[in-house]
PDB file of C-alpha atoms in Angstrom:
ATOM      1  CA  MET W   1     -14.515 -36.803   7.265  1.00  0.00           C
ATOM      2  CA  SER W   2     -17.950 -38.432   7.321  1.00  0.00           C
ATOM      3  CA  ILE W   3     -17.885 -42.201   7.849  1.00  0.00           C
ATOM      4  CA  VAL W   4     -20.369 -44.808   6.610  1.00  0.00           C
ATOM      5  CA  ILE W   5     -20.891 -48.420   7.649  1.00  0.00           C
ATOM      6  CA  VAL W   6     -22.025 -50.710   4.811  1.00  0.00           C
ATOM      7  CA  THR W   7     -23.108 -54.208   5.809  1.00  0.00           C
ATOM      8  CA  GLY W   8     -22.523 -56.927   3.255  1.00  0.00           C
ATOM      9  CA  GLY W   9     -19.942 -54.730   1.588  1.00  0.00           C
ATOM     10  CA  SER W  10     -17.747 -57.460   0.142  1.00  0.00           C
ATOM     11  CA  ARG W  11     -19.782 -58.054  -3.018  1.00  0.00           C
ATOM     12  CA  GLY W  12     -22.677 -56.939  -5.181  1.00  0.00           C
ATOM     13  CA  ILE W  13     -24.662 -53.846  -4.226  1.00  0.00           C
ATOM     14  CA  GLY W  14     -22.816 -53.485  -0.917  1.00  0.00           C
ATOM     15  CA  ALA W  15     -19.396 -53.425  -2.564  1.00  0.00           C
ATOM     16  CA  SER W  16     -20.620 -50.902  -5.112  1.00  0.00           C
ATOM     17  CA  ALA W  17     -22.127 -48.698  -2.395  1.00  0.00           C
ATOM     18  CA  ALA W  18     -18.854 -48.814  -0.445  1.00  0.00           C
ATOM     19  CA  VAL W  19     -16.812 -47.748  -3.470  1.00  0.00           C
ATOM     20  CA  GLN W  20     -19.330 -45.092  -4.529  1.00  0.00           C
ATOM     21  CA  CYS W  21     -19.386 -43.602  -1.023  1.00  0.00           C
ATOM     22  CA  ALA W  22     -15.586 -43.509  -0.901  1.00  0.00           C
ATOM     23  CA  ARG W  23     -15.491 -41.726  -4.269  1.00  0.00           C
ATOM     24  CA  ARG W  24     -17.657 -39.028  -2.704  1.00  0.00           C
ATOM     25  CA  GLY W  25     -15.167 -38.524   0.117  1.00  0.00           C
ATOM     26  CA  LEU W  26     -16.639 -40.741   2.837  1.00  0.00           C
ATOM     27  CA  GLY W  27     -14.610 -43.068   5.012  1.00  0.00           C
ATOM     28  CA  VAL W  28     -16.020 -46.592   4.781  1.00  0.00           C
ATOM     29  CA  ILE W  29     -16.358 -49.466   7.222  1.00  0.00           C
ATOM     30  CA  LEU W  30     -17.626 -52.436   5.243  1.00  0.00           C
ATOM     31  CA  THR W  31     -18.636 -55.787   6.674  1.00  0.00           C
ATOM     32  CA  TYR W  32     -18.316 -59.337   5.442  1.00  0.00           C
ATOM     33  CA  ASN W  33     -19.444 -62.687   6.792  1.00  0.00           C
ATOM     34  CA  ALA W  34     -17.648 -65.546   5.058  1.00  0.00           C
ATOM     35  CA  ASN W  35     -15.284 -63.995   2.513  1.00  0.00           C
ATOM     36  CA  PRO W  36     -12.593 -61.762   4.046  1.00  0.00           C
ATOM     37  CA  ALA W  37     -10.523 -61.837   0.852  1.00  0.00           C
ATOM     38  CA  ALA W  38     -13.351 -60.257  -1.144  1.00  0.00           C
ATOM     39  CA  ALA W  39     -13.796 -57.594   1.540  1.00  0.00           C
ATOM     40  CA  GLU W  40     -10.091 -56.762   1.516  1.00  0.00           C
ATOM     41  CA  GLN W  41     -10.244 -56.457  -2.266  1.00  0.00           C
ATOM     42  CA  VAL W  42     -12.934 -53.793  -1.902  1.00  0.00           C
ATOM     43  CA  VAL W  43     -10.788 -52.026   0.712  1.00  0.00           C
ATOM     44  CA  ALA W  44      -7.833 -52.164  -1.694  1.00  0.00           C
ATOM     45  CA  THR W  45      -9.954 -50.770  -4.540  1.00  0.00           C
ATOM     46  CA  ILE W  46     -11.007 -47.850  -2.357  1.00  0.00           C
ATOM     47  CA  ALA W  47      -7.412 -47.211  -1.271  1.00  0.00           C
ATOM     48  CA  ALA W  48      -6.205 -47.303  -4.882  1.00  0.00           C
ATOM     49  CA  GLN W  49      -8.713 -44.555  -5.683  1.00  0.00           C
ATOM     50  CA  GLY W  50      -7.460 -42.387  -2.820  1.00  0.00           C
ATOM     51  CA  GLY W  51     -10.066 -43.331  -0.206  1.00  0.00           C
ATOM     52  CA  LYS W  52      -9.845 -44.936   3.197  1.00  0.00           C
ATOM     53  CA  ALA W  53     -11.749 -48.052   4.292  1.00  0.00           C
ATOM     54  CA  ALA W  54     -11.674 -50.901   6.792  1.00  0.00           C
ATOM     55  CA  ALA W  55     -13.362 -54.317   6.767  1.00  0.00           C
ATOM     56  CA  LEU W  56     -14.940 -55.974   9.823  1.00  0.00           C
ATOM     57  CA  LYS W  57     -16.540 -59.389  10.183  1.00  0.00           C
ATOM     58  CA  LEU W  58     -20.259 -59.407  10.968  1.00  0.00           C
ATOM     59  CA  ASP W  59     -22.910 -62.104  10.892  1.00  0.00           C
ATOM     60  CA  VAL W  60     -26.161 -60.155  10.598  1.00  0.00           C
ATOM     61  CA  ALA W  61     -28.103 -63.315  11.482  1.00  0.00           C
ATOM     62  CA  ASN W  62     -26.462 -63.427  14.933  1.00  0.00           C
ATOM     63  CA  SER W  63     -27.820 -60.526  16.944  1.00  0.00           C
ATOM     64  CA  ALA W  64     -25.965 -61.770  20.034  1.00  0.00           C
ATOM     65  CA  GLY W  65     -22.776 -60.659  18.318  1.00  0.00           C
ATOM     66  CA  PHE W  66     -23.878 -57.057  17.772  1.00  0.00           C
ATOM     67  CA  PRO W  67     -22.463 -55.598  21.031  1.00  0.00           C
ATOM     68  CA  ALA W  68     -19.015 -57.012  20.156  1.00  0.00           C
ATOM     69  CA  PHE W  69     -19.355 -55.613  16.645  1.00  0.00           C
ATOM     70  CA  ALA W  70     -20.196 -52.182  18.068  1.00  0.00           C
ATOM     71  CA  ASP W  71     -17.012 -52.405  20.153  1.00  0.00           C
ATOM     72  CA  ALA W  72     -15.032 -53.265  17.007  1.00  0.00           C
ATOM     73  CA  VAL W  73     -16.559 -50.280  15.220  1.00  0.00           C
ATOM     74  CA  ARG W  74     -15.607 -48.013  18.127  1.00  0.00           C
ATOM     75  CA  GLN W  75     -12.030 -49.274  18.009  1.00  0.00           C
ATOM     76  CA  THR W  76     -11.802 -48.951  14.217  1.00  0.00           C
ATOM     77  CA  LEU W  77     -13.162 -45.409  14.280  1.00  0.00           C
ATOM     78  CA  GLY W  78     -10.471 -44.400  16.730  1.00  0.00           C
ATOM     79  CA  GLU W  79      -7.566 -46.216  15.112  1.00  0.00           C
ATOM     80  CA  THR W  80      -8.352 -45.433  11.471  1.00  0.00           C
ATOM     81  CA  TRP W  81     -10.010 -42.020  11.602  1.00  0.00           C
ATOM     82  CA  GLN W  82      -9.327 -40.721  15.130  1.00  0.00           C
ATOM     83  CA  ALA W  83     -13.105 -40.433  15.451  1.00  0.00           C
ATOM     84  CA  THR W  84     -15.679 -41.437  18.043  1.00  0.00           C
ATOM     85  CA  ARG W  85     -18.782 -41.344  15.833  1.00  0.00           C
ATOM     86  CA  PHE W  86     -19.866 -42.540  12.399  1.00  0.00           C
ATOM     87  CA  ASP W  87     -22.363 -40.732  10.207  1.00  0.00           C
ATOM     88  CA  ALA W  88     -24.291 -43.226   8.110  1.00  0.00           C
ATOM     89  CA  LEU W  89     -25.438 -46.844   8.188  1.00  0.00           C
ATOM     90  CA  VAL W  90     -26.376 -48.862   5.118  1.00  0.00           C
ATOM     91  CA  ASN W  91     -28.254 -52.030   6.084  1.00  0.00           C
ATOM     92  CA  ASN W  92     -27.528 -54.045   2.958  1.00  0.00           C
ATOM     93  CA  ALA W  93     -26.390 -57.550   3.933  1.00  0.00           C
ATOM     94  CA  GLY W  94     -28.697 -60.280   2.693  1.00  0.00           C
ATOM     95  CA  TYR W  95     -29.183 -63.406   0.647  1.00  0.00           C
ATOM     96  CA  GLY W  96     -31.785 -64.876  -1.664  1.00  0.00           C
ATOM     97  CA  LEU W  97     -33.746 -68.100  -1.386  1.00  0.00           C
ATOM     98  CA  TYR W  98     -36.199 -69.332  -4.012  1.00  0.00           C
ATOM     99  CA  ASN W  99     -38.827 -71.720  -2.672  1.00  0.00           C
ATOM    100  CA  PRO W 100     -42.630 -71.525  -2.984  1.00  0.00           C
ATOM    101  CA  ILE W 101     -44.823 -71.075   0.088  1.00  0.00           C
ATOM    102  CA  ALA W 102     -45.935 -74.710  -0.064  1.00  0.00           C
ATOM    103  CA  ALA W 103     -42.355 -75.933   0.218  1.00  0.00           C
ATOM    104  CA  ILE W 104     -40.512 -73.380   2.379  1.00  0.00           C
ATOM    105  CA  THR W 105     -39.288 -74.787   5.685  1.00  0.00           C
ATOM    106  CA  GLU W 106     -39.483 -73.064   9.037  1.00  0.00           C
ATOM    107  CA  THR W 107     -35.677 -73.083   9.223  1.00  0.00           C
ATOM    108  CA  GLU W 108     -35.435 -71.320   5.854  1.00  0.00           C
ATOM    109  CA  PHE W 109     -38.118 -68.834   6.909  1.00  0.00           C
ATOM    110  CA  ASP W 110     -36.348 -68.047  10.183  1.00  0.00           C
ATOM    111  CA  GLY W 111     -33.001 -67.605   8.437  1.00  0.00           C
ATOM    112  CA  LEU W 112     -34.418 -65.013   6.071  1.00  0.00           C
ATOM    113  CA  PHE W 113     -36.160 -63.248   8.948  1.00  0.00           C
ATOM    114  CA  ARG W 114     -32.978 -62.976  11.021  1.00  0.00           C
ATOM    115  CA  VAL W 115     -30.978 -61.461   8.186  1.00  0.00           C
ATOM    116  CA  HIS W 116     -33.505 -59.219   6.460  1.00  0.00           C
ATOM    117  CA  LEU W 117     -35.607 -57.797   9.308  1.00  0.00           C
ATOM    118  CA  LYS W 118     -34.440 -58.777  12.787  1.00  0.00           C
ATOM    119  CA  GLY W 119     -30.801 -58.131  11.919  1.00  0.00           C
ATOM    120  CA  PRO W 120     -31.233 -54.559  10.630  1.00  0.00           C
ATOM    121  CA  PHE W 121     -33.547 -53.763  13.549  1.00  0.00           C
ATOM    122  CA  PHE W 122     -31.183 -54.799  16.323  1.00  0.00           C
ATOM    123  CA  LEU W 123     -27.968 -53.824  14.542  1.00  0.00           C
ATOM    124  CA  THR W 124     -29.290 -50.288  14.157  1.00  0.00           C
ATOM    125  CA  GLN W 125     -30.247 -50.329  17.837  1.00  0.00           C
ATOM    126  CA  ALA W 126     -26.749 -51.488  18.837  1.00  0.00           C
ATOM    127  CA  LEU W 127     -25.013 -48.840  16.720  1.00  0.00           C
ATOM    128  CA  LEU W 128     -27.231 -45.851  17.580  1.00  0.00           C
ATOM    129  CA  PRO W 129     -25.001 -44.712  20.472  1.00  0.00           C
ATOM    130  CA  LEU W 130     -22.097 -44.408  18.009  1.00  0.00           C
ATOM    131  CA  MET W 131     -24.046 -42.604  15.274  1.00  0.00           C
ATOM    132  CA  ALA W 132     -23.639 -38.857  15.015  1.00  0.00           C
ATOM    133  CA  ASP W 133     -26.665 -36.602  15.307  1.00  0.00           C
ATOM    134  CA  GLY W 134     -27.747 -35.563  11.836  1.00  0.00           C
ATOM    135  CA  GLY W 135     -26.769 -38.962  10.486  1.00  0.00           C
ATOM    136  CA  HIS W 136     -28.381 -41.115   7.825  1.00  0.00           C
ATOM    137  CA  ILE W 137     -29.719 -44.661   7.540  1.00  0.00           C
ATOM    138  CA  VAL W 138     -30.362 -46.414   4.237  1.00  0.00           C
ATOM    139  CA  ASN W 139     -32.091 -49.796   4.306  1.00  0.00           C
ATOM    140  CA  VAL W 140     -31.874 -51.949   1.201  1.00  0.00           C
ATOM    141  CA  ALA W 141     -35.362 -53.307   0.522  1.00  0.00           C
ATOM    142  CA  SER W 142     -36.606 -54.900  -2.716  1.00  0.00           C
ATOM    143  CA  ALA W 143     -39.061 -54.369  -5.557  1.00  0.00           C
ATOM    144  CA  THR W 144     -40.392 -57.862  -4.715  1.00  0.00           C
ATOM    145  CA  SER W 145     -42.417 -56.211  -1.945  1.00  0.00           C
ATOM    146  CA  ARG W 146     -44.415 -54.480  -4.709  1.00  0.00           C
ATOM    147  CA  VAL W 147     -44.338 -57.049  -7.533  1.00  0.00           C
ATOM    148  CA  ALA W 148     -45.213 -60.584  -6.440  1.00  0.00           C
ATOM    149  CA  THR W 149     -42.718 -63.139  -7.751  1.00  0.00           C
ATOM    150  CA  THR W 150     -43.308 -66.838  -7.153  1.00  0.00           C
ATOM    151  CA  GLY W 151     -40.808 -68.375  -4.765  1.00  0.00           C
ATOM    152  CA  VAL W 152     -39.717 -65.339  -2.757  1.00  0.00           C
ATOM    153  CA  ALA W 153     -42.654 -64.803  -0.380  1.00  0.00           C
ATOM    154  CA  PRO W 154     -40.712 -64.750   2.931  1.00  0.00           C
ATOM    155  CA  TYR W 155     -37.901 -62.631   1.465  1.00  0.00           C
ATOM    156  CA  ALA W 156     -40.397 -60.155   0.032  1.00  0.00           C
ATOM    157  CA  ALA W 157     -42.460 -60.071   3.224  1.00  0.00           C
ATOM    158  CA  PHE W 158     -39.423 -59.216   5.344  1.00  0.00           C
ATOM    159  CA  LYS W 159     -38.252 -56.609   2.842  1.00  0.00           C
ATOM    160  CA  GLY W 160     -41.729 -55.095   3.054  1.00  0.00           C
ATOM    161  CA  GLY W 161     -41.363 -55.083   6.823  1.00  0.00           C
ATOM    162  CA  LEU W 162     -38.030 -53.312   6.416  1.00  0.00           C
ATOM    163  CA  GLU W 163     -39.776 -50.561   4.461  1.00  0.00           C
ATOM    164  CA  VAL W 164     -42.224 -50.072   7.341  1.00  0.00           C
ATOM    165  CA  LEU W 165     -39.352 -50.134   9.836  1.00  0.00           C
ATOM    166  CA  THR W 166     -37.631 -47.425   7.789  1.00  0.00           C
ATOM    167  CA  ARG W 167     -40.540 -45.061   8.334  1.00  0.00           C
ATOM    168  CA  TYR W 168     -40.553 -45.763  12.056  1.00  0.00           C
ATOM    169  CA  MET W 169     -36.810 -45.134  12.216  1.00  0.00           C
ATOM    170  CA  ALA W 170     -37.354 -41.765  10.536  1.00  0.00           C
ATOM    171  CA  LYS W 171     -40.088 -40.924  13.036  1.00  0.00           C
ATOM    172  CA  GLU W 172     -38.305 -42.041  16.195  1.00  0.00           C
ATOM    173  CA  PHE W 173     -34.819 -40.786  15.294  1.00  0.00           C
ATOM    174  CA  GLY W 174     -36.023 -37.437  13.990  1.00  0.00           C
ATOM    175  CA  GLU W 175     -35.300 -35.708  17.274  1.00  0.00           C
ATOM    176  CA  ARG W 176     -31.637 -36.456  16.605  1.00  0.00           C
ATOM    177  CA  ARG W 177     -32.025 -35.258  12.984  1.00  0.00           C
ATOM    178  CA  ILE W 178     -31.213 -38.764  11.729  1.00  0.00           C
ATOM    179  CA  ARG W 179     -32.822 -39.482   8.371  1.00  0.00           C
ATOM    180  CA  ALA W 180     -33.930 -42.965   7.306  1.00  0.00           C
ATOM    181  CA  ASN W 181     -34.768 -44.042   3.774  1.00  0.00           C
ATOM    182  CA  ALA W 182     -34.970 -47.299   1.862  1.00  0.00           C
ATOM    183  CA  VAL W 183     -33.947 -48.211  -1.658  1.00  0.00           C
ATOM    184  CA  ALA W 184     -35.785 -51.018  -3.403  1.00  0.00           C
ATOM    185  CA  PRO W 185     -33.750 -52.549  -6.224  1.00  0.00           C
ATOM    186  CA  GLY W 186     -35.427 -54.398  -9.044  1.00  0.00           C
ATOM    187  CA  PRO W 187     -33.663 -57.278 -10.822  1.00  0.00           C
ATOM    188  CA  ILE W 188     -29.909 -56.730 -10.437  1.00  0.00           C
ATOM    189  CA  ARG W 189     -27.058 -58.766 -11.906  1.00  0.00           C
ATOM    190  CA  THR W 190     -25.498 -60.025  -8.660  1.00  0.00           C
ATOM    191  CA  GLU W 191     -24.768 -63.357  -6.991  1.00  0.00           C
ATOM    192  CA  LEU W 192     -27.902 -63.059  -4.835  1.00  0.00           C
ATOM    193  CA  GLY W 193     -29.851 -66.296  -4.898  1.00  0.00           C
ATOM    194  CA  GLY W 194     -27.408 -67.867  -7.340  1.00  0.00           C
ATOM    195  CA  GLY W 195     -27.509 -65.051  -9.899  1.00  0.00           C
ATOM    196  CA  LEU W 196     -29.483 -64.774 -13.131  1.00  0.00           C
ATOM    197  CA  ASN W 197     -29.340 -67.272 -15.973  1.00  0.00           C
ATOM    198  CA  GLU W 198     -29.615 -65.988 -19.541  1.00  0.00           C
ATOM    199  CA  GLU W 199     -33.248 -66.993 -20.004  1.00  0.00           C
ATOM    200  CA  PHE W 200     -34.396 -65.402 -16.741  1.00  0.00           C
ATOM    201  CA  GLU W 201     -32.387 -62.255 -17.416  1.00  0.00           C
ATOM    202  CA  THR W 202     -33.989 -61.899 -20.844  1.00  0.00           C
ATOM    203  CA  LEU W 203     -37.434 -62.234 -19.281  1.00  0.00           C
ATOM    204  CA  LEU W 204     -36.703 -59.629 -16.617  1.00  0.00           C
ATOM    205  CA  ALA W 205     -35.170 -57.222 -19.121  1.00  0.00           C
ATOM    206  CA  GLY W 206     -38.326 -57.503 -21.230  1.00  0.00           C
ATOM    207  CA  GLN W 207     -40.425 -56.466 -18.225  1.00  0.00           C
ATOM    208  CA  THR W 208     -38.273 -53.387 -17.562  1.00  0.00           C
ATOM    209  CA  ALA W 209     -38.955 -50.106 -19.344  1.00  0.00           C
ATOM    210  CA  LEU W 210     -35.261 -49.385 -19.937  1.00  0.00           C
ATOM    211  CA  GLY W 211     -34.769 -52.809 -21.475  1.00  0.00           C
ATOM    212  CA  ARG W 212     -32.129 -54.383 -19.246  1.00  0.00           C
ATOM    213  CA  VAL W 213     -31.550 -55.688 -15.751  1.00  0.00           C
ATOM    214  CA  GLY W 214     -29.703 -53.477 -13.328  1.00  0.00           C
ATOM    215  CA  GLU W 215     -26.042 -53.502 -12.360  1.00  0.00           C
ATOM    216  CA  PRO W 216     -24.774 -53.103  -8.777  1.00  0.00           C
ATOM    217  CA  ASP W 217     -23.498 -49.606  -9.586  1.00  0.00           C
ATOM    218  CA  ASP W 218     -27.014 -48.539 -10.589  1.00  0.00           C
ATOM    219  CA  VAL W 219     -28.042 -49.052  -6.964  1.00  0.00           C
ATOM    220  CA  GLY W 220     -24.749 -48.230  -5.237  1.00  0.00           C
ATOM    221  CA  ALA W 221     -24.742 -44.765  -6.782  1.00  0.00           C
ATOM    222  CA  VAL W 222     -28.267 -44.059  -5.500  1.00  0.00           C
ATOM    223  CA  ILE W 223     -27.314 -45.156  -1.981  1.00  0.00           C
ATOM    224  CA  ALA W 224     -24.268 -42.883  -1.975  1.00  0.00           C
ATOM    225  CA  SER W 225     -26.351 -40.023  -3.374  1.00  0.00           C
ATOM    226  CA  LEU W 226     -28.968 -40.375  -0.642  1.00  0.00           C
ATOM    227  CA  LEU W 227     -26.261 -39.826   1.963  1.00  0.00           C
ATOM    228  CA  SER W 228     -25.252 -36.500   0.438  1.00  0.00           C
ATOM    229  CA  TYR W 229     -26.217 -33.058   1.668  1.00  0.00           C
ATOM    230  CA  ASP W 230     -28.083 -32.477  -1.597  1.00  0.00           C
ATOM    231  CA  ASN W 231     -30.694 -35.017  -0.476  1.00  0.00           C
ATOM    232  CA  ARG W 232     -30.960 -33.742   3.093  1.00  0.00           C
ATOM    233  CA  TRP W 233     -34.756 -33.258   2.884  1.00  0.00           C
ATOM    234  CA  ILE W 234     -35.560 -36.771   1.667  1.00  0.00           C
ATOM    235  CA  ASN W 235     -36.733 -38.772   4.656  1.00  0.00           C
ATOM    236  CA  ALA W 236     -38.940 -41.802   5.423  1.00  0.00           C
ATOM    237  CA  GLN W 237     -39.130 -42.751   1.732  1.00  0.00           C
ATOM    238  CA  THR W 238     -38.708 -45.957  -0.252  1.00  0.00           C
ATOM    239  CA  ILE W 239     -37.095 -45.276  -3.608  1.00  0.00           C
ATOM    240  CA  GLU W 240     -37.431 -48.006  -6.212  1.00  0.00           C
ATOM    241  CA  VAL W 241     -34.243 -48.355  -8.253  1.00  0.00           C
ATOM    242  CA  ALA W 242     -35.392 -50.637 -11.033  1.00  0.00           C
ATOM    243  CA  GLY W 243     -35.295 -48.900 -14.399  1.00  0.00           C
ATOM    244  CA  GLY W 244     -39.090 -48.999 -14.618  1.00  0.00           C
ATOM    245  CA  TYR W 245     -39.731 -52.598 -13.628  1.00  0.00           C
ATOM    246  CA  MET W 246     -43.304 -53.851 -14.141  1.00  0.00           C
ATOM    247  CA  ILE W 247     -45.005 -50.479 -14.599  1.00  0.00           C
TER     248      ILE W 247
END
């Protein structure tokens, strides 16, 4: 059985990706930071549908904890799947913060940096020894790196950096036949940044060709699909999953 690690898998896009991957026959290790109950609910949902999953705590902002997390992954692989390697990594964990450039603090800036760029960089580095050759990496970026939205400059800048990092991952890990791609969601109905109020959702839907904002499953299904053999020749790409947002 192929096994995927999904960071931030207790809610939103991460939870959807975890469930969608399990439906396609993958074993799932999903991570959570502050809500173990939500993570266990996702594990239970996967089990109820005939899949197998485990939840591990991970603070993506704390790179000092990555070696211990890698040890926990190694132990979970052995105990749950009798495996020594996993096959795919989805760098999804994140949070939103809305503050214009003139008002953003250095602490807020650094927090976004640690989670959205530094975290995926060094977590991938820490987990590479456990990833199987021929594996896959999917980094969750954002359409805000293409469409400027007031109040999300640091978030968008780091997501743009993650897109660049994705291409370098594809280049440097190619000798191990590890693919790396990014998905860039548009407006999605999640809890990120406090969620969408009705007025803002109406505005965003009006700017989207398909006439609505996205749902987590719209993105989770694409992530799971990218990990499949059918998409084996897609590499070093950023795929916008936005229903035609601002075209």
